mmCIF file of C-alpha atoms in Angstrom:
data_model
loop_
_atom_site.group_PDB
_atom_site.id
_atom_site.type_symbol
_atom_site.label_atom_id
_atom_site.label_comp_id
_atom_site.label_asym_id
_atom_site.label_seq_id
_atom_site.Cartn_x
_atom_site.Cartn_y
_atom_site.Cartn_z
ATOM 1 C CA UNK A 10 -25.442 1.253 4.214
ATOM 2 C CA UNK A 11 -25.386 3.614 7.127
ATOM 3 C CA UNK A 12 -27.168 6.428 8.931
ATOM 4 C CA UNK A 13 -26.723 9.793 7.242
ATOM 5 C CA UNK A 14 -26.274 12.916 9.393
ATOM 6 C CA UNK A 15 -27.155 15.076 6.376
ATOM 7 C CA UNK A 16 -30.323 16.461 4.841
ATOM 8 C CA UNK A 17 -30.481 16.172 1.054
ATOM 9 C CA UNK A 18 -31.249 13.810 -1.807
ATOM 10 C CA UNK A 19 -29.766 10.604 -3.233
ATOM 11 C CA UNK A 20 -29.403 9.203 -6.752
ATOM 12 C CA UNK A 21 -31.542 6.277 -8.037
ATOM 13 C CA UNK A 22 -28.698 3.897 -7.106
ATOM 14 C CA UNK A 23 -29.556 4.340 -3.423
ATOM 15 C CA UNK A 24 -32.575 3.692 -1.239
ATOM 16 C CA UNK A 25 -33.779 5.591 1.830
ATOM 17 C CA UNK A 26 -35.441 3.582 4.591
ATOM 18 C CA UNK A 27 -37.001 4.947 7.762
ATOM 19 C CA UNK A 28 -38.091 3.321 10.993
ATOM 20 C CA UNK A 29 -41.823 3.379 11.526
ATOM 21 C CA UNK A 30 -41.489 3.833 15.284
ATOM 22 C CA UNK A 31 -39.730 7.097 16.146
ATOM 23 C CA UNK A 32 -38.716 5.662 19.545
ATOM 24 C CA UNK A 33 -36.253 3.283 17.875
ATOM 25 C CA UNK A 34 -32.750 4.632 17.288
ATOM 26 C CA UNK A 35 -31.308 4.902 13.761
ATOM 27 C CA UNK A 36 -27.818 4.772 15.287
ATOM 28 C CA UNK A 37 -28.558 1.298 16.676
ATOM 29 C CA UNK A 38 -29.501 0.201 13.157
ATOM 30 C CA UNK A 39 -26.304 1.780 11.895
ATOM 31 C CA UNK A 40 -24.278 -0.647 14.009
ATOM 32 C CA UNK A 41 -26.562 -3.637 13.455
ATOM 33 C CA UNK A 42 -26.604 -3.390 9.659
ATOM 34 C CA UNK A 43 -22.788 -3.363 9.506
ATOM 35 C CA UNK A 44 -22.309 -6.656 11.348
ATOM 36 C CA UNK A 45 -21.030 -9.686 9.379
ATOM 37 C CA UNK A 46 -24.108 -11.784 10.131
ATOM 38 C CA UNK A 47 -26.436 -9.106 8.741
ATOM 39 C CA UNK A 48 -24.204 -8.694 5.677
ATOM 40 C CA UNK A 49 -24.509 -12.443 5.053
ATOM 41 C CA UNK A 50 -28.265 -12.237 5.347
ATOM 42 C CA UNK A 51 -28.371 -9.270 2.965
ATOM 43 C CA UNK A 52 -26.298 -11.245 0.458
ATOM 44 C CA UNK A 53 -28.707 -14.155 0.756
ATOM 45 C CA UNK A 54 -31.577 -11.882 -0.309
ATOM 46 C CA UNK A 55 -29.581 -10.221 -3.095
ATOM 47 C CA UNK A 56 -29.368 -11.219 -6.742
ATOM 48 C CA UNK A 57 -26.924 -10.727 -9.594
ATOM 49 C CA UNK A 58 -24.140 -12.394 -11.551
ATOM 50 C CA UNK A 59 -21.173 -11.438 -9.379
ATOM 51 C CA UNK A 60 -20.969 -10.395 -5.738
ATOM 52 C CA UNK A 61 -19.719 -6.866 -6.497
ATOM 53 C CA UNK A 62 -22.776 -6.262 -8.708
ATOM 54 C CA UNK A 63 -25.495 -7.773 -6.563
ATOM 55 C CA UNK A 64 -28.674 -5.808 -5.940
ATOM 56 C CA UNK A 65 -30.885 -5.842 -2.860
ATOM 57 C CA UNK A 66 -34.412 -4.708 -3.701
ATOM 58 C CA UNK A 67 -36.149 -2.515 -1.086
ATOM 59 C CA UNK A 68 -39.090 -4.922 -0.878
ATOM 60 C CA UNK A 69 -36.738 -7.831 -0.156
ATOM 61 C CA UNK A 70 -34.649 -5.790 2.250
ATOM 62 C CA UNK A 71 -37.794 -5.214 4.333
ATOM 63 C CA UNK A 72 -38.345 -8.979 4.560
ATOM 64 C CA UNK A 73 -35.151 -9.551 6.513
ATOM 65 C CA UNK A 74 -35.605 -10.258 10.212
ATOM 66 C CA UNK A 75 -33.436 -8.416 12.703
ATOM 67 C CA UNK A 76 -33.064 -7.941 16.427
ATOM 68 C CA UNK A 77 -34.816 -4.967 17.969
ATOM 69 C CA UNK A 78 -34.289 -4.503 21.732
ATOM 70 C CA UNK A 79 -36.395 -2.007 23.716
ATOM 71 C CA UNK A 80 -35.535 1.671 23.071
ATOM 72 C CA UNK A 81 -33.810 2.155 26.476
ATOM 73 C CA UNK A 82 -31.500 -0.777 25.698
ATOM 74 C CA UNK A 83 -30.881 0.572 22.210
ATOM 75 C CA UNK A 84 -29.780 3.831 23.840
ATOM 76 C CA UNK A 85 -27.376 1.992 26.147
ATOM 77 C CA UNK A 86 -25.955 -0.018 23.226
ATOM 78 C CA UNK A 87 -25.422 3.094 21.097
ATOM 79 C CA UNK A 88 -23.826 4.975 23.985
ATOM 80 C CA UNK A 89 -21.421 2.131 24.715
ATOM 81 C CA UNK A 90 -20.498 1.421 21.084
ATOM 82 C CA UNK A 91 -19.988 5.079 20.228
ATOM 83 C CA UNK A 92 -17.707 5.405 23.258
ATOM 84 C CA UNK A 93 -15.683 2.303 22.340
ATOM 85 C CA UNK A 94 -15.644 3.090 18.628
ATOM 86 C CA UNK A 95 -14.084 6.492 19.279
ATOM 87 C CA UNK A 96 -11.297 4.937 21.314
ATOM 88 C CA UNK A 97 -10.581 2.171 18.830
ATOM 89 C CA UNK A 98 -10.441 4.686 15.991
ATOM 90 C CA UNK A 99 -8.022 6.846 17.957
ATOM 91 C CA UNK A 100 -5.814 3.803 18.564
ATOM 92 C CA UNK A 101 -5.901 2.948 14.851
ATOM 93 C CA UNK A 102 -5.068 6.514 13.811
ATOM 94 C CA UNK A 103 -2.150 6.568 16.246
ATOM 95 C CA UNK A 104 -0.778 3.427 14.643
ATOM 96 C CA UNK A 105 -1.301 4.855 11.175
ATOM 97 C CA UNK A 106 0.715 7.882 12.214
ATOM 98 C CA UNK A 107 3.430 5.534 13.461
ATOM 99 C CA UNK A 108 3.488 3.786 10.080
ATOM 100 C CA UNK A 109 3.716 7.117 8.262
ATOM 101 C CA UNK A 110 6.615 8.225 10.461
ATOM 102 C CA UNK A 111 8.441 4.922 9.944
ATOM 103 C CA UNK A 112 7.964 5.195 6.169
ATOM 104 C CA UNK A 113 9.247 8.773 6.203
ATOM 105 C CA UNK A 114 12.225 7.747 8.324
ATOM 106 C CA UNK A 115 13.046 4.872 5.971
ATOM 107 C CA UNK A 116 12.976 7.117 2.893
ATOM 108 C CA UNK A 117 15.076 9.746 4.647
ATOM 109 C CA UNK A 118 17.603 7.123 5.728
ATOM 110 C CA UNK A 119 17.913 5.698 2.209
ATOM 111 C CA UNK A 120 18.349 9.204 0.791
ATOM 112 C CA UNK A 121 21.053 10.172 3.281
ATOM 113 C CA UNK A 122 23.045 6.986 2.689
ATOM 114 C CA UNK A 123 22.879 6.398 -1.083
ATOM 115 C CA UNK A 124 23.594 10.056 -1.855
ATOM 116 C CA UNK A 125 26.624 10.076 0.445
ATOM 117 C CA UNK A 126 25.371 12.580 2.996
ATOM 118 C CA UNK A 127 26.320 9.982 5.603
ATOM 119 C CA UNK A 128 29.134 7.447 5.412
ATOM 120 C CA UNK A 129 28.737 3.752 6.219
ATOM 121 C CA UNK A 130 31.816 2.561 8.092
ATOM 122 C CA UNK A 131 32.832 -0.873 9.292
ATOM 123 C CA UNK A 132 33.730 -0.545 12.989
ATOM 124 C CA UNK A 133 35.173 -3.252 15.240
ATOM 125 C CA UNK A 134 33.930 -3.030 18.835
ATOM 126 C CA UNK A 135 35.760 -4.112 21.991
ATOM 127 C CA UNK A 136 34.563 -7.705 21.576
ATOM 128 C CA UNK A 137 36.003 -7.926 18.084
ATOM 129 C CA UNK A 138 32.631 -7.900 16.318
ATOM 130 C CA UNK A 139 32.557 -5.846 13.108
ATOM 131 C CA UNK A 140 29.430 -3.776 12.619
ATOM 132 C CA UNK A 141 28.290 -1.032 10.267
ATOM 133 C CA UNK A 142 27.869 2.496 11.612
ATOM 134 C CA UNK A 143 26.442 5.601 9.977
ATOM 135 C CA UNK A 144 28.618 8.720 10.293
ATOM 136 C CA UNK A 145 27.701 12.179 8.910
ATOM 137 C CA UNK A 146 30.246 13.522 6.425
ATOM 138 C CA UNK A 147 31.841 16.930 7.114
ATOM 139 C CA UNK A 148 30.821 19.695 4.659
ATOM 140 C CA UNK A 149 34.375 20.147 3.398
ATOM 141 C CA UNK A 150 34.389 16.544 2.087
ATOM 142 C CA UNK A 151 31.463 17.235 -0.265
ATOM 143 C CA UNK A 152 31.233 18.632 -3.801
ATOM 144 C CA UNK A 153 28.416 19.869 -6.004
ATOM 145 C CA UNK A 154 27.035 17.034 -8.158
ATOM 146 C CA UNK A 155 25.573 19.289 -10.821
ATOM 147 C CA UNK A 156 22.323 17.304 -10.622
ATOM 148 C CA UNK A 157 19.174 19.091 -9.532
ATOM 149 C CA UNK A 158 17.657 16.296 -7.434
ATOM 150 C CA UNK A 159 20.942 15.203 -5.889
ATOM 151 C CA UNK A 160 22.735 18.276 -4.543
ATOM 152 C CA UNK A 161 26.133 17.608 -2.986
ATOM 153 C CA UNK A 162 27.964 14.269 -2.992
ATOM 154 C CA UNK A 163 31.272 13.097 -1.486
ATOM 155 C CA UNK A 164 34.242 14.592 -3.325
ATOM 156 C CA UNK A 165 35.719 11.174 -4.157
ATOM 157 C CA UNK A 166 32.472 9.849 -5.704
ATOM 158 C CA UNK A 167 31.811 9.908 -9.430
ATOM 159 C CA UNK A 168 28.622 11.234 -11.008
ATOM 160 C CA UNK A 169 28.088 9.142 -14.121
ATOM 161 C CA UNK A 170 25.462 8.032 -16.619
ATOM 162 C CA UNK A 171 23.836 4.666 -15.943
ATOM 163 C CA UNK A 172 25.113 3.262 -19.255
ATOM 164 C CA UNK A 173 28.700 3.524 -18.071
ATOM 165 C CA UNK A 174 28.317 0.787 -15.477
ATOM 166 C CA UNK A 175 25.077 -1.002 -16.426
ATOM 167 C CA UNK A 176 23.466 -2.528 -19.514
ATOM 168 C CA UNK A 177 19.796 -1.733 -20.094
ATOM 169 C CA UNK A 178 17.678 -4.110 -22.182
ATOM 170 C CA UNK A 179 14.035 -3.307 -23.017
ATOM 171 C CA UNK A 180 11.705 -6.313 -23.093
ATOM 172 C CA UNK A 181 9.967 -8.041 -26.007
ATOM 173 C CA UNK A 182 6.854 -6.710 -27.696
ATOM 174 C CA UNK A 183 3.828 -8.898 -26.991
ATOM 175 C CA UNK A 184 3.545 -11.747 -29.537
ATOM 176 C CA UNK A 185 0.121 -13.412 -29.544
ATOM 177 C CA UNK A 186 0.775 -16.079 -32.207
ATOM 178 C CA UNK A 187 3.784 -18.061 -33.480
ATOM 179 C CA UNK A 188 5.845 -16.544 -36.293
ATOM 180 C CA UNK A 189 7.973 -19.620 -36.839
ATOM 181 C CA UNK A 190 7.860 -23.371 -36.227
ATOM 182 C CA UNK A 191 10.499 -22.972 -33.504
ATOM 183 C CA UNK A 192 8.404 -20.497 -31.499
ATOM 184 C CA UNK A 193 7.165 -21.666 -28.104
ATOM 185 C CA UNK A 194 4.900 -20.197 -25.448
ATOM 186 C CA UNK A 195 6.772 -18.825 -22.442
ATOM 187 C CA UNK A 196 5.737 -16.969 -19.267
ATOM 188 C CA UNK A 197 6.554 -13.275 -19.148
ATOM 189 C CA UNK A 198 6.625 -10.397 -16.690
ATOM 190 C CA UNK A 199 5.030 -6.995 -17.219
ATOM 191 C CA UNK A 200 4.890 -3.771 -15.229
ATOM 192 C CA UNK A 201 2.147 -4.912 -12.865
ATOM 193 C CA UNK A 202 4.419 -7.704 -11.588
ATOM 194 C CA UNK A 203 7.030 -5.213 -10.371
ATOM 195 C CA UNK A 204 6.733 -3.470 -7.033
ATOM 196 C CA UNK A 205 9.384 -1.519 -5.190
ATOM 197 C CA UNK A 206 12.008 -4.006 -4.024
ATOM 198 C CA UNK A 207 9.859 -6.976 -5.078
ATOM 199 C CA UNK A 208 9.020 -9.049 -8.167
ATOM 200 C CA UNK A 209 5.838 -11.150 -8.220
ATOM 201 C CA UNK A 210 6.087 -14.339 -10.280
ATOM 202 C CA UNK A 211 2.628 -15.838 -9.673
ATOM 203 C CA UNK A 212 -0.233 -16.004 -12.217
ATOM 204 C CA UNK A 213 2.070 -15.128 -15.110
ATOM 205 C CA UNK A 214 0.653 -14.618 -18.623
ATOM 206 C CA UNK A 215 2.270 -16.313 -21.617
ATOM 207 C CA UNK A 216 3.374 -15.182 -25.082
ATOM 208 C CA UNK A 217 5.033 -16.754 -28.100
ATOM 209 C CA UNK A 218 8.796 -16.355 -28.411
ATOM 210 C CA UNK A 219 11.677 -17.759 -30.435
ATOM 211 C CA UNK A 220 14.815 -19.334 -28.906
ATOM 212 C CA UNK A 221 16.655 -16.111 -29.793
ATOM 213 C CA UNK A 222 13.977 -14.044 -27.993
ATOM 214 C CA UNK A 223 14.321 -16.205 -24.890
ATOM 215 C CA UNK A 224 18.057 -15.607 -24.887
ATOM 216 C CA UNK A 225 17.771 -11.871 -25.567
ATOM 217 C CA UNK A 226 14.895 -11.062 -23.194
ATOM 218 C CA UNK A 227 15.376 -13.778 -20.578
ATOM 219 C CA UNK A 228 16.107 -12.964 -16.947
ATOM 220 C CA UNK A 229 18.170 -14.582 -14.228
ATOM 221 C CA UNK A 230 18.440 -14.227 -10.469
ATOM 222 C CA UNK A 231 20.022 -10.906 -9.546
ATOM 223 C CA UNK A 232 18.656 -8.953 -12.518
ATOM 224 C CA UNK A 233 17.052 -5.590 -11.749
ATOM 225 C CA UNK A 234 13.711 -5.047 -13.504
ATOM 226 C CA UNK A 235 12.637 -1.428 -14.000
ATOM 227 C CA UNK A 236 9.246 -0.223 -15.257
ATOM 228 C CA UNK A 237 9.335 1.600 -18.584
ATOM 229 C CA UNK A 238 5.686 2.674 -18.522
ATOM 230 C CA UNK A 239 3.123 3.519 -15.861
ATOM 231 C CA UNK A 240 5.165 4.410 -12.780
ATOM 232 C CA UNK A 241 8.377 4.668 -14.763
ATOM 233 C CA UNK A 242 11.426 3.857 -12.643
ATOM 234 C CA UNK A 243 9.677 1.498 -10.208
ATOM 235 C CA UNK A 244 11.976 -1.481 -9.812
ATOM 236 C CA UNK A 245 12.574 -4.783 -8.073
ATOM 237 C CA UNK A 246 15.329 -7.390 -7.913
ATOM 238 C CA UNK A 247 14.757 -10.858 -9.365
ATOM 239 C CA UNK A 248 15.077 -13.829 -7.015
ATOM 240 C CA UNK A 249 14.192 -17.414 -7.903
ATOM 241 C CA UNK A 250 12.366 -17.610 -11.234
ATOM 242 C CA UNK A 251 10.837 -20.315 -13.448
ATOM 243 C CA UNK A 252 12.872 -21.470 -16.433
ATOM 244 C CA UNK A 253 12.329 -19.600 -19.713
ATOM 245 C CA UNK A 254 10.811 -16.485 -18.136
ATOM 246 C CA UNK A 255 11.171 -13.306 -20.239
ATOM 247 C CA UNK A 256 10.096 -9.655 -19.932
ATOM 248 C CA UNK A 257 7.593 -7.662 -21.973
ATOM 249 C CA UNK A 258 8.544 -4.287 -23.458
ATOM 250 C CA UNK A 259 7.026 -2.457 -20.469
ATOM 251 C CA UNK A 260 10.137 -3.446 -18.502
ATOM 252 C CA UNK A 261 13.880 -2.875 -18.635
ATOM 253 C CA UNK A 262 16.335 -5.573 -17.566
ATOM 254 C CA UNK A 263 19.426 -4.122 -15.908
ATOM 255 C CA UNK A 264 22.736 -5.925 -15.442
ATOM 256 C CA UNK A 265 26.040 -4.530 -14.123
ATOM 257 C CA UNK A 266 28.992 -4.275 -16.501
ATOM 258 C CA UNK A 267 31.604 -4.537 -13.762
ATOM 259 C CA UNK A 268 31.590 -4.873 -9.965
ATOM 260 C CA UNK A 269 28.675 -2.450 -9.728
ATOM 261 C CA UNK A 270 25.754 -3.493 -7.544
ATOM 262 C CA UNK A 271 22.211 -3.765 -8.874
ATOM 263 C CA UNK A 272 21.003 -3.495 -5.282
ATOM 264 C CA UNK A 273 22.667 -0.079 -4.968
ATOM 265 C CA UNK A 274 21.062 1.125 -8.211
ATOM 266 C CA UNK A 275 17.698 -0.077 -6.888
ATOM 267 C CA UNK A 276 18.070 2.176 -3.843
ATOM 268 C CA UNK A 277 19.151 5.079 -6.068
ATOM 269 C CA UNK A 278 16.053 4.711 -8.257
ATOM 270 C CA UNK A 279 13.856 4.701 -5.156
ATOM 271 C CA UNK A 280 15.419 7.989 -4.016
ATOM 272 C CA UNK A 281 14.890 9.521 -7.447
ATOM 273 C CA UNK A 282 11.236 8.464 -7.359
ATOM 274 C CA UNK A 283 10.640 10.063 -3.948
ATOM 275 C CA UNK A 284 12.091 13.371 -5.193
ATOM 276 C CA UNK A 285 9.582 13.434 -8.075
ATOM 277 C CA UNK A 286 12.390 13.555 -10.640
ATOM 278 C CA UNK A 287 10.959 10.688 -12.696
ATOM 279 C CA UNK A 288 7.730 12.651 -13.159
ATOM 280 C CA UNK A 289 9.707 15.595 -14.562
ATOM 281 C CA UNK A 290 11.888 13.331 -16.686
ATOM 282 C CA UNK A 291 9.255 11.078 -18.261
ATOM 283 C CA UNK A 292 7.000 12.084 -21.145
ATOM 284 C CA UNK A 293 3.367 12.499 -20.102
ATOM 285 C CA UNK A 294 1.541 13.119 -23.368
ATOM 286 C CA UNK A 295 -0.492 9.943 -22.781
ATOM 287 C CA UNK A 296 1.355 7.477 -20.560
ATOM 288 C CA UNK A 297 4.639 8.345 -18.872
ATOM 289 C CA UNK A 298 7.543 6.458 -20.469
ATOM 290 C CA UNK A 299 10.968 5.935 -18.935
ATOM 291 C CA UNK A 300 12.662 4.991 -22.187
ATOM 292 C CA UNK A 301 15.943 3.133 -22.606
ATOM 293 C CA UNK A 302 17.544 6.347 -23.836
ATOM 294 C CA UNK A 303 16.436 8.298 -20.758
ATOM 295 C CA UNK A 304 17.419 5.468 -18.430
ATOM 296 C CA UNK A 305 20.866 4.941 -19.964
ATOM 297 C CA UNK A 306 21.576 8.697 -19.875
ATOM 298 C CA UNK A 307 20.382 9.114 -16.277
ATOM 299 C CA UNK A 308 23.205 10.514 -14.146
ATOM 300 C CA UNK A 309 23.620 8.949 -10.717
ATOM 301 C CA UNK A 310 26.091 9.190 -7.822
ATOM 302 C CA UNK A 311 28.551 6.338 -8.029
ATOM 303 C CA UNK A 312 30.800 5.281 -5.123
ATOM 304 C CA UNK A 313 33.352 2.484 -5.317
ATOM 305 C CA UNK A 314 32.071 -1.123 -5.454
ATOM 306 C CA UNK A 315 33.232 -1.695 -1.864
ATOM 307 C CA UNK A 316 31.294 1.359 -0.676
ATOM 308 C CA UNK A 317 28.246 0.174 -2.625
ATOM 309 C CA UNK A 318 28.466 -3.178 -0.848
ATOM 310 C CA UNK A 319 28.640 -1.524 2.577
ATOM 311 C CA UNK A 320 25.730 0.785 1.720
ATOM 312 C CA UNK A 321 23.554 -2.102 0.547
ATOM 313 C CA UNK A 322 24.387 -4.231 3.600
ATOM 314 C CA UNK A 323 23.563 -1.375 5.962
ATOM 315 C CA UNK A 324 20.324 -0.373 4.240
ATOM 316 C CA UNK A 325 19.153 -3.967 3.858
ATOM 317 C CA UNK A 326 19.573 -4.520 7.600
ATOM 318 C CA UNK A 327 17.969 -1.228 8.632
ATOM 319 C CA UNK A 328 15.034 -1.346 6.202
ATOM 320 C CA UNK A 329 14.327 -4.950 7.213
ATOM 321 C CA UNK A 330 13.965 -3.804 10.824
ATOM 322 C CA UNK A 331 11.789 -0.851 9.831
ATOM 323 C CA UNK A 332 9.610 -3.003 7.566
ATOM 324 C CA UNK A 333 9.165 -5.512 10.395
ATOM 325 C CA UNK A 334 8.000 -2.715 12.697
ATOM 326 C CA UNK A 335 5.593 -1.471 10.012
ATOM 327 C CA UNK A 336 4.237 -4.994 9.458
ATOM 328 C CA UNK A 337 3.736 -5.482 13.211
ATOM 329 C CA UNK A 338 1.891 -2.155 13.442
ATOM 330 C CA UNK A 339 -0.336 -3.073 10.492
ATOM 331 C CA UNK A 340 -1.137 -6.344 12.240
ATOM 332 C CA UNK A 341 -2.134 -4.363 15.338
ATOM 333 C CA UNK A 342 -4.515 -2.332 13.169
ATOM 334 C CA UNK A 343 -6.014 -5.517 11.713
ATOM 335 C CA UNK A 344 -6.555 -6.886 15.224
ATOM 336 C CA UNK A 345 -8.155 -3.638 16.358
ATOM 337 C CA UNK A 346 -10.546 -3.733 13.404
ATOM 338 C CA UNK A 347 -11.361 -7.378 14.091
ATOM 339 C CA UNK A 348 -11.967 -6.519 17.734
ATOM 340 C CA UNK A 349 -14.260 -3.631 16.786
ATOM 341 C CA UNK A 350 -16.267 -5.848 14.416
ATOM 342 C CA UNK A 351 -16.600 -8.612 17.004
ATOM 343 C CA UNK A 352 -17.465 -6.166 19.793
ATOM 344 C CA UNK A 353 -20.225 -4.524 17.758
ATOM 345 C CA UNK A 354 -21.655 -7.912 16.744
ATOM 346 C CA UNK A 355 -21.675 -9.205 20.332
ATOM 347 C CA UNK A 356 -23.270 -6.055 21.747
ATOM 348 C CA UNK A 357 -26.017 -5.479 19.153
ATOM 349 C CA UNK A 358 -27.029 -9.142 19.303
ATOM 350 C CA UNK A 359 -27.280 -9.147 23.100
ATOM 351 C CA UNK A 360 -24.394 -11.549 23.754
ATOM 352 C CA UNK A 361 -22.830 -8.839 25.919
ATOM 353 C CA UNK A 362 -25.036 -6.782 28.250
ATOM 354 C CA UNK A 363 -23.734 -3.205 28.378
ATOM 355 C CA UNK A 364 -26.620 -1.462 30.166
ATOM 356 C CA UNK A 365 -24.805 -0.995 33.476
ATOM 357 C CA UNK A 366 -21.508 -0.056 31.846
ATOM 358 C CA UNK A 367 -23.160 2.454 29.522
ATOM 359 C CA UNK A 368 -24.776 4.240 32.471
ATOM 360 C CA UNK A 369 -21.325 4.790 34.036
ATOM 361 C CA UNK A 370 -19.576 6.151 30.945
ATOM 362 C CA UNK A 371 -18.462 9.805 31.152
ATOM 363 C CA UNK A 372 -20.074 12.451 29.004
ATOM 364 C CA UNK A 373 -17.983 13.722 26.119
ATOM 365 C CA UNK A 374 -18.302 17.137 24.469
ATOM 366 C CA UNK A 375 -20.293 17.140 21.212
ATOM 367 C CA UNK A 376 -17.438 18.807 19.311
ATOM 368 C CA UNK A 377 -15.299 15.712 19.912
ATOM 369 C CA UNK A 378 -17.746 13.615 17.905
ATOM 370 C CA UNK A 379 -17.739 16.208 15.140
ATOM 371 C CA UNK A 380 -13.952 16.207 15.019
ATOM 372 C CA UNK A 381 -13.903 12.429 14.656
ATOM 373 C CA UNK A 382 -16.273 12.344 11.695
ATOM 374 C CA UNK A 383 -14.257 11.505 8.602
ATOM 375 C CA UNK A 384 -10.930 11.444 10.452
ATOM 376 C CA UNK A 385 -10.511 7.714 10.904
ATOM 377 C CA UNK A 386 -7.460 5.751 9.835
ATOM 378 C CA UNK A 387 -6.094 5.737 6.281
ATOM 379 C CA UNK A 388 -7.378 3.013 3.955
ATOM 380 C CA UNK A 389 -10.284 2.216 6.264
ATOM 381 C CA UNK A 390 -13.263 1.158 4.174
ATOM 382 C CA UNK A 391 -15.656 2.235 6.882
ATOM 383 C CA UNK A 392 -14.151 5.708 6.886
ATOM 384 C CA UNK A 393 -14.577 5.938 3.146
ATOM 385 C CA UNK A 394 -18.272 5.277 3.633
ATOM 386 C CA UNK A 395 -18.548 7.806 6.458
ATOM 387 C CA UNK A 396 -16.628 10.471 4.528
ATOM 388 C CA UNK A 397 -18.801 10.004 1.444
ATOM 389 C CA UNK A 398 -22.135 10.486 3.188
ATOM 390 C CA UNK A 399 -23.461 12.562 0.302
ATOM 391 C CA UNK A 400 -22.982 9.536 -1.965
ATOM 392 C CA UNK A 401 -23.724 6.755 0.514
ATOM 393 C CA UNK A 402 -27.011 5.078 1.270
ATOM 394 C CA UNK A 403 -28.932 7.380 3.597
ATOM 395 C CA UNK A 404 -30.589 5.244 6.266
ATOM 396 C CA UNK A 405 -32.163 7.646 8.662
ATOM 397 C CA UNK A 406 -34.566 5.034 9.960
ATOM 398 C CA UNK A 407 -35.135 1.478 8.754
ATOM 399 C CA UNK A 408 -38.372 -0.449 9.000
ATOM 400 C CA UNK A 409 -38.973 -4.205 9.007
#
């Protein structure tokens, strides 16, 4: 629920309420009705089977008690909260921009390294410590790869099909009942368990499988699992796993044939995904499929195993640092949102008196407010409500 700045109509799924006394401020109600304690009270008066399908009847909504300070104090509260809300939203958007830049930098770094545009060298400093450094390659050391998404690669690198250095095994078709007395139920992974650079092994479904199936479709630590359907090409490395775990036929299991590194191939697949090449490669008649044939025939840049090891070590270290910075920034955003929620709750309930502070706040141009409408941080549920005012509950004024 929220105050609508628009004039129009709503569908039967929404209710319009108006304050009976025109001296009371709808904007004050806008803040009050979004506080956690009012949400809890609204839930208490709602009915339904599950929380995401509860209904709050208008006649019951009007039975809820709420705080209503004098109009002058409502004005001070609204002035203060609008002022603070603008600044918190700016701080959140700045941190979202930082996250976006860090993500872009990480993808650019991975692309430059795994495609050979920059060389990872082991350098010993004056103290004798060996560290990895990134050095741009001179143009004369590069050659045309013949691959549209790749461009040039180092002259001494190969450009080969995946099948030359890796085995690709598609998973088992779902079996809902035993076919033989030796069949047993085993946990299995499907596409939804695979995220980029991660494999989730909690809440696993189970299917029937034979001892031969378990051997053929089983996975071990170090295997690379690649999505065949959905977001074809999305992949993650397997860490510790429960015994007897297999994969469904929405996944490929990849293992190196020689000294090749699965971790290097994982980075390569991520680069291919960011270029949009998987979308062009996969069939999209219904659901995109990255078939075993397409995967095995996929041509990739292929440095020596030692170079692969250096590349993986360097990228693992750098992306860990970048991911830590992103996680810290996301935590800052969470704290800012928590602070905003707590501040609004304390002010609208009178725990914090803002009348004197509000009177001292500087005036801000109206166009600044307009510019801020709908421009809050990404993935902010409150923004989604504000940006969808034509669909949201229009609460111009609410009466007891």
